[in-house]
CSV table of C-alpha atoms and ligand atoms in Angstrom, one decimal:
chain,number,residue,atom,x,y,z
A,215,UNK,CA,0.0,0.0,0.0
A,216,UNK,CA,1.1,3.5,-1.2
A,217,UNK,CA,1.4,6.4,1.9
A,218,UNK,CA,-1.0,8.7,1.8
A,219,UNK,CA,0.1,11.8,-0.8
A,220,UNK,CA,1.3,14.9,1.0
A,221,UNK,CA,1.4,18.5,-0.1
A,222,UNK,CA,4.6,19.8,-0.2
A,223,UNK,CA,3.1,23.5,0.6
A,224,UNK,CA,1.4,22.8,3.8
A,225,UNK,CA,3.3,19.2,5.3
A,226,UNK,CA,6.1,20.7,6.8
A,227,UNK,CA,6.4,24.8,6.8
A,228,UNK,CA,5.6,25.7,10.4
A,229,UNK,CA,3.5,28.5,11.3
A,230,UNK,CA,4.7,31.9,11.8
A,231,UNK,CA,5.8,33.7,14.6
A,232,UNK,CA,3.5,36.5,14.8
A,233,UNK,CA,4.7,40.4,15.6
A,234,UNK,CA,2.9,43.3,16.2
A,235,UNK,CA,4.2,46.3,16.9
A,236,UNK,CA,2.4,49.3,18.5
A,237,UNK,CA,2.4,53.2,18.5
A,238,UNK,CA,5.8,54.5,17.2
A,239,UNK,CA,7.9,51.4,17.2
A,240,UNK,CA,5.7,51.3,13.7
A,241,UNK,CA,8.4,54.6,12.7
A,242,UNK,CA,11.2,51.3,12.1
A,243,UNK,CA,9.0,49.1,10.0
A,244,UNK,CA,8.8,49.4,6.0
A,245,UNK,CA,5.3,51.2,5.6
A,246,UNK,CA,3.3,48.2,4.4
A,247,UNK,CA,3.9,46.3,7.5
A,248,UNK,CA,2.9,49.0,9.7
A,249,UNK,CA,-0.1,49.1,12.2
A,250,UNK,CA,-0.5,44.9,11.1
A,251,UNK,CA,1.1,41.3,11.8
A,252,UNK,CA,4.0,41.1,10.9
A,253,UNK,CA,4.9,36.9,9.9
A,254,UNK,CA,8.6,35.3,10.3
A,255,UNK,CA,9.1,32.2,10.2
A,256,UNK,CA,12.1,31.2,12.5
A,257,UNK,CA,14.8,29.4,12.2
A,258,UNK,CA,15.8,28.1,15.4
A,259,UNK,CA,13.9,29.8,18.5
A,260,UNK,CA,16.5,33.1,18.5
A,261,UNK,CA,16.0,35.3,21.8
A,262,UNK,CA,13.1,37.6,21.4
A,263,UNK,CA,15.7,41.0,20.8
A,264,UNK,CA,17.4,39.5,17.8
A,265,UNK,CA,13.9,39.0,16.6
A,266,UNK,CA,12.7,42.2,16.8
A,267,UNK,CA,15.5,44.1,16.0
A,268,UNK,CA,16.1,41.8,12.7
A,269,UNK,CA,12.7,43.2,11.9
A,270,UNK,CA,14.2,46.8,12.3
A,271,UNK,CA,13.6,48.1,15.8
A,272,UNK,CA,16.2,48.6,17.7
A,273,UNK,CA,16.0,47.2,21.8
A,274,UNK,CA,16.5,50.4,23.1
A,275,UNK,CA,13.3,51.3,22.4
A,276,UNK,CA,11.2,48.4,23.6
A,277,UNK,CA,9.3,49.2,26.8
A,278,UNK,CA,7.5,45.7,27.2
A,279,UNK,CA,7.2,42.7,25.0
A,280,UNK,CA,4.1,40.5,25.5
A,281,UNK,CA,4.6,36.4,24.4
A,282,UNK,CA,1.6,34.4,24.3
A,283,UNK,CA,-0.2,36.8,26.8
A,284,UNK,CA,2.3,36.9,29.4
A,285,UNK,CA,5.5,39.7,29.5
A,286,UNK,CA,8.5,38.3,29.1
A,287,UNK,CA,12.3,39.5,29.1
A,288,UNK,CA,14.7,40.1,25.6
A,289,UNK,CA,16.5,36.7,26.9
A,290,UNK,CA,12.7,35.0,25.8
A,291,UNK,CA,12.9,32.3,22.3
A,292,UNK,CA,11.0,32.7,20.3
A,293,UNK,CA,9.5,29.8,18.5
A,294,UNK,CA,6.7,29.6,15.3
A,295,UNK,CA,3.5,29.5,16.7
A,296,UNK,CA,4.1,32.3,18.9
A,297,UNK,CA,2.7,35.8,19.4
A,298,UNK,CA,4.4,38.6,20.2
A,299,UNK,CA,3.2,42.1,21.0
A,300,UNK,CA,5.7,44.6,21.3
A,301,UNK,CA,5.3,48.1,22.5
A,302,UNK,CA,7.0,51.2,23.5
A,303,UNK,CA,7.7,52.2,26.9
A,304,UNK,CA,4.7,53.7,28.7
A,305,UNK,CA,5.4,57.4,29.8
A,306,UNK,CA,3.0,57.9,32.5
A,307,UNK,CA,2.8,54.6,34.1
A,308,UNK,CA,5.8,52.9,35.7
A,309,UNK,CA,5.3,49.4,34.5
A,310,UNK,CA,9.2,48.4,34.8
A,311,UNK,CA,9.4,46.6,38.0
A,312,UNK,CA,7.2,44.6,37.3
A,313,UNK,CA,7.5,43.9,33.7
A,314,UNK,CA,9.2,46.1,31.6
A,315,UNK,CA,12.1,45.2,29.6
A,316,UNK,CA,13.7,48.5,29.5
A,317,UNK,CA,14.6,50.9,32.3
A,318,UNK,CA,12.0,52.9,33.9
A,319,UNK,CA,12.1,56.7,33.2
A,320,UNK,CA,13.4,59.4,35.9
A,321,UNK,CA,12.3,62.6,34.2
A,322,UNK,CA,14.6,64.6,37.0
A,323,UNK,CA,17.8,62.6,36.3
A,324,UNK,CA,17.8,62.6,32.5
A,325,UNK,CA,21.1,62.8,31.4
A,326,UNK,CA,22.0,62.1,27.6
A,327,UNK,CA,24.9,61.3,25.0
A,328,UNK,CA,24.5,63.3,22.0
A,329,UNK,CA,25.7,61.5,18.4
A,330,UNK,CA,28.0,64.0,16.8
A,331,UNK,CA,25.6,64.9,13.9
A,332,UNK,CA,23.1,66.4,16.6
A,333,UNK,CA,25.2,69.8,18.0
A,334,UNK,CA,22.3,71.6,18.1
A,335,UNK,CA,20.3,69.1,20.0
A,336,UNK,CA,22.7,68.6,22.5
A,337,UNK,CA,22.9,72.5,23.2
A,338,UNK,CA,19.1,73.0,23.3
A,339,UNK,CA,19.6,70.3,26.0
A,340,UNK,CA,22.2,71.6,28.0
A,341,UNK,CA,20.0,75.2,28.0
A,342,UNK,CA,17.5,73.5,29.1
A,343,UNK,CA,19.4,72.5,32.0
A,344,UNK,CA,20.1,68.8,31.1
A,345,UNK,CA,22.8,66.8,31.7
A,346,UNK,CA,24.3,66.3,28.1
A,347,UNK,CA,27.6,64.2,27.1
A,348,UNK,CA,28.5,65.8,23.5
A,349,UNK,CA,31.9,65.5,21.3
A,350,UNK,CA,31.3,66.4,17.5
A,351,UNK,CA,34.1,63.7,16.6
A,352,UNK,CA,32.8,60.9,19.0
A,353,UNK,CA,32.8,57.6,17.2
A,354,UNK,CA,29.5,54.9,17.3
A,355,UNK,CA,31.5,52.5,20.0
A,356,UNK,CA,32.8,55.7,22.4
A,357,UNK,CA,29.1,57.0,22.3
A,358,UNK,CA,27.5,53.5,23.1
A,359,UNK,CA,30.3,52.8,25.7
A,360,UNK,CA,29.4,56.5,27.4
A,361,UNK,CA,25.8,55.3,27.4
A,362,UNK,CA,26.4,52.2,29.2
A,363,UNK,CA,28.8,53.2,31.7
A,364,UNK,CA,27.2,56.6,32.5
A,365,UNK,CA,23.8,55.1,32.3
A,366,UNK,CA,23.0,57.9,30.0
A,367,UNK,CA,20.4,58.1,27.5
A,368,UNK,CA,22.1,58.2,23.4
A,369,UNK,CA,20.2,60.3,21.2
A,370,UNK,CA,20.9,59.4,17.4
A,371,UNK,CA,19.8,59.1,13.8
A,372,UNK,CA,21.4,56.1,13.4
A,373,UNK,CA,19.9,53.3,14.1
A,374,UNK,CA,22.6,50.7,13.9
A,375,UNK,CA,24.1,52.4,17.0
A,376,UNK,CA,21.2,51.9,19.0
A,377,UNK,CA,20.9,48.3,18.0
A,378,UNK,CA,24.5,47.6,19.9
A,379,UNK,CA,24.6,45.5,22.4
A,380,UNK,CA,25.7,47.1,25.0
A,381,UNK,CA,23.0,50.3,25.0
A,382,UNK,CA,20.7,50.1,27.6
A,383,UNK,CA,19.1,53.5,27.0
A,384,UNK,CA,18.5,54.9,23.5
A,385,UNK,CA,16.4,56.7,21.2
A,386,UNK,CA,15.9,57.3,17.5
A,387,UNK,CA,15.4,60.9,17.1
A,388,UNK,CA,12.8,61.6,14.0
A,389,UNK,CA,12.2,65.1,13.6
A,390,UNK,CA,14.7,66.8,11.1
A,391,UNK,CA,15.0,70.6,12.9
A,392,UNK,CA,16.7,70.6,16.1
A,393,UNK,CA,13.5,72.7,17.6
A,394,UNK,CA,11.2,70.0,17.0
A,395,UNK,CA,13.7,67.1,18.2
A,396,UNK,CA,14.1,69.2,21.7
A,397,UNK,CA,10.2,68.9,21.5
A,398,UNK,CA,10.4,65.5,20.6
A,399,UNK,CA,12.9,64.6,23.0
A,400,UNK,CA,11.2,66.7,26.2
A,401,UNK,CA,7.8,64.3,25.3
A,402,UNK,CA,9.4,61.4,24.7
A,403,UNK,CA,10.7,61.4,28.0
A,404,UNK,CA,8.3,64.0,29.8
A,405,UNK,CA,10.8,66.4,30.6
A,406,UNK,CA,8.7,69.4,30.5
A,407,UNK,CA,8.4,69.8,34.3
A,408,UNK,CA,12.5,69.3,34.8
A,409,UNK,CA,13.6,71.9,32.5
A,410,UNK,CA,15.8,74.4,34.7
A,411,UNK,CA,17.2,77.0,31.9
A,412,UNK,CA,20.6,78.5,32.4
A,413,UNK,CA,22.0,75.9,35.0
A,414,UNK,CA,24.5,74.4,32.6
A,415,UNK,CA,27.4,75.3,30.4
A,416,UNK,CA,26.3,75.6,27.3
A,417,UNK,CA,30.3,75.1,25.6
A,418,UNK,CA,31.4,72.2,28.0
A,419,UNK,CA,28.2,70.9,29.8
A,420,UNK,CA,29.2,71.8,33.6
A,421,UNK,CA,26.8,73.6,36.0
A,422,UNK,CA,26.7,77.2,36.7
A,423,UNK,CA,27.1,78.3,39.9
A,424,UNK,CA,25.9,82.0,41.3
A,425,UNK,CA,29.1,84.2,41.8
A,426,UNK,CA,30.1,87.0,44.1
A,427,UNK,CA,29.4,89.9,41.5
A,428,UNK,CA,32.8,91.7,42.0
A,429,UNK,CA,34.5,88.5,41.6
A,430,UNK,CA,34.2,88.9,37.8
A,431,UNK,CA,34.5,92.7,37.3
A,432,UNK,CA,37.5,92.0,35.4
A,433,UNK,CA,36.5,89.1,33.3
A,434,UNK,CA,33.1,90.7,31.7
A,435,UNK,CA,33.3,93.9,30.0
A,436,UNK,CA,32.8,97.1,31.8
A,437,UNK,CA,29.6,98.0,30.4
A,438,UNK,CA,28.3,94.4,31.1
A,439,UNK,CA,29.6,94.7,34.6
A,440,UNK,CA,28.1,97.7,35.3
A,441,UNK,CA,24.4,96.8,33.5
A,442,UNK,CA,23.8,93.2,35.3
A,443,UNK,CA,23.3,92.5,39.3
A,444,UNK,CA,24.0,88.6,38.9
A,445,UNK,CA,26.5,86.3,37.1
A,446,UNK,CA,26.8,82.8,37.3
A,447,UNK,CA,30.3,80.8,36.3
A,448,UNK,CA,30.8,77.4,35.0
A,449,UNK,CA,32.1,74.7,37.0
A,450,UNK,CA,33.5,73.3,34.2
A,451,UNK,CA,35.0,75.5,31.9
A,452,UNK,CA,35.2,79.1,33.8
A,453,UNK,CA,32.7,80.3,31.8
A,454,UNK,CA,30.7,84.0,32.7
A,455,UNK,CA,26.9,83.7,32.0
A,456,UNK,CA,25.0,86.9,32.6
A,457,UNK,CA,21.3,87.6,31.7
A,458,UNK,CA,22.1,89.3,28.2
A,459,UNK,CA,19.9,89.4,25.0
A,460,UNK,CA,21.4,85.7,24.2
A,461,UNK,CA,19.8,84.6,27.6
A,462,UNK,CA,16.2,86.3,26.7
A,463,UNK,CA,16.2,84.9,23.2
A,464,UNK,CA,16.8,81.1,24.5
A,465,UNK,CA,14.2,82.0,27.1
A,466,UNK,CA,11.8,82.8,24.6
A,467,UNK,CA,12.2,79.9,22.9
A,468,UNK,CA,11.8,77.8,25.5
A,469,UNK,CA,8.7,79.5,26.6
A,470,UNK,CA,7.3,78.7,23.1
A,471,UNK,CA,8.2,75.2,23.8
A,472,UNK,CA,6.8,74.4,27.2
A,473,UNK,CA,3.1,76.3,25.8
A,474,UNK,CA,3.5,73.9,22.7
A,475,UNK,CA,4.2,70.9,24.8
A,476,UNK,CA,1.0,72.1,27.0
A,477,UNK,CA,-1.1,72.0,24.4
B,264,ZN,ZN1,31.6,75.4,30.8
């Protein structure tokens, strides 16, 4: 007696692993596979990061990955058959103890590394008053290093630097003008309420520090010296900040900032 036939189509190919990705981790997918299922079949049972960042999104950005109903951490294997749900982290509620896979936001102790391309980022940071690591020339593995060891979020374009092992915190900036990526950046990680404008160095990052007004009399020029009551010096650097038209300009613009992010 003959076996019975069998289709070659249907026999033997497995079913798919199943991804969905939700709200802006959809930013790293091709646009026909955003906002639906996105099918792999595996090779293997590879740990649930290699998954998802072989479909384009990089770890740093995954708040909490659901498999078969249940959370689970990157180190999860994935297997066909399975279904995973992957989303962003959540801003307003702290789900990382429990479950998250990433690490939970402190909105007062943000402190960032800056990818060389993104100078003007990094100074609308540091006159916002946040703690920003920034060398023009910095290579990818000295900027994912500084991350790691400093605990400090990286802020790139490049999305091959956040997908580094070793980068615990990371984000893809998307907006184009270095206004919208500080508003990006201060939702993202609902910064609004910790900006603190002219407490940081703009040139070299330190912190500025009130003064003793004659202390500077011969560093500023006269005319400075004799128009403004309060200066402030870097700890870093040396620096003199004084409340000029520089300063009101910057203020400005963060005021616009803060009443767009209000909105
Ligand atoms: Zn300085």
């Amino acid at each position: 007696m003959s076996p019975e036939p069998v289709n070659p189509a249907t026999a033997s190919a497995p079913t798919p692993a199943e991804f969905r990705f939700y709200g802006p981790l959809n930013d790293f997918l091709p646009a026909v596979a955003r906002e639906t299922t996105v099918r792999r079949r595996l090779d293997g049972s590879p740990s649930v990061k290699d998954a998802i960042e072989a479909i384009g999104v990089p770890h740093p950005e995954v708040g909490l990955i659901v498999a078969n109903g249940e959370p689970v951490t990157f180190a999860f294997r994935v297997r066909n058959g399975d279904r995973i749900a992957v989303f962003p982290p959540f801003r307003s509620i702290d789900l990382s103890p429990v479950i998250g896979v990433g690490p939970s936001l402190r909105p007062y102790e943000a402190s960032f590394v800056v990818d060389g391309h993104l100078g003007r980022l990094a100074a609308y940071l540091r006159m916002c008053g946040f703690d920003t690591a920034y060398e023009r020339r910095a290579a990818d593995a000295e900027l994912a290093r500084t991350s790691a060891d400093e605990d400090r979020i990286l802020l790139t374009r490049d999305r091959g630097l956040l997908k580094r092992a070793i980068v615990v915190r990371g984000y893809l900036v998307r907006a184009d003008r270095a206004r919208d990526q500080l508003v990006e950046i201060l939702e993202r990680f609902d910064l609004s309420a910790a900006i603190q404008p002219f407490s940081r160095c703009l040139r070299c990052n330190g912190t500025l520090e009130p003064v003793e007004r004659s202390s500077v009399r011969a560093e500023v020029p006269p005319r400075v010296f004799a128009e403004q009551a309060a200066f402030r010096r870097c700890a870093g650097c040396g620096a003199i900040y004084w409340r000029g038209s520089h300063h009101r300009r910057m203020d400005r613009l963060v005021q616009t900032i803060l009443a767009e992010l209000s909105v």
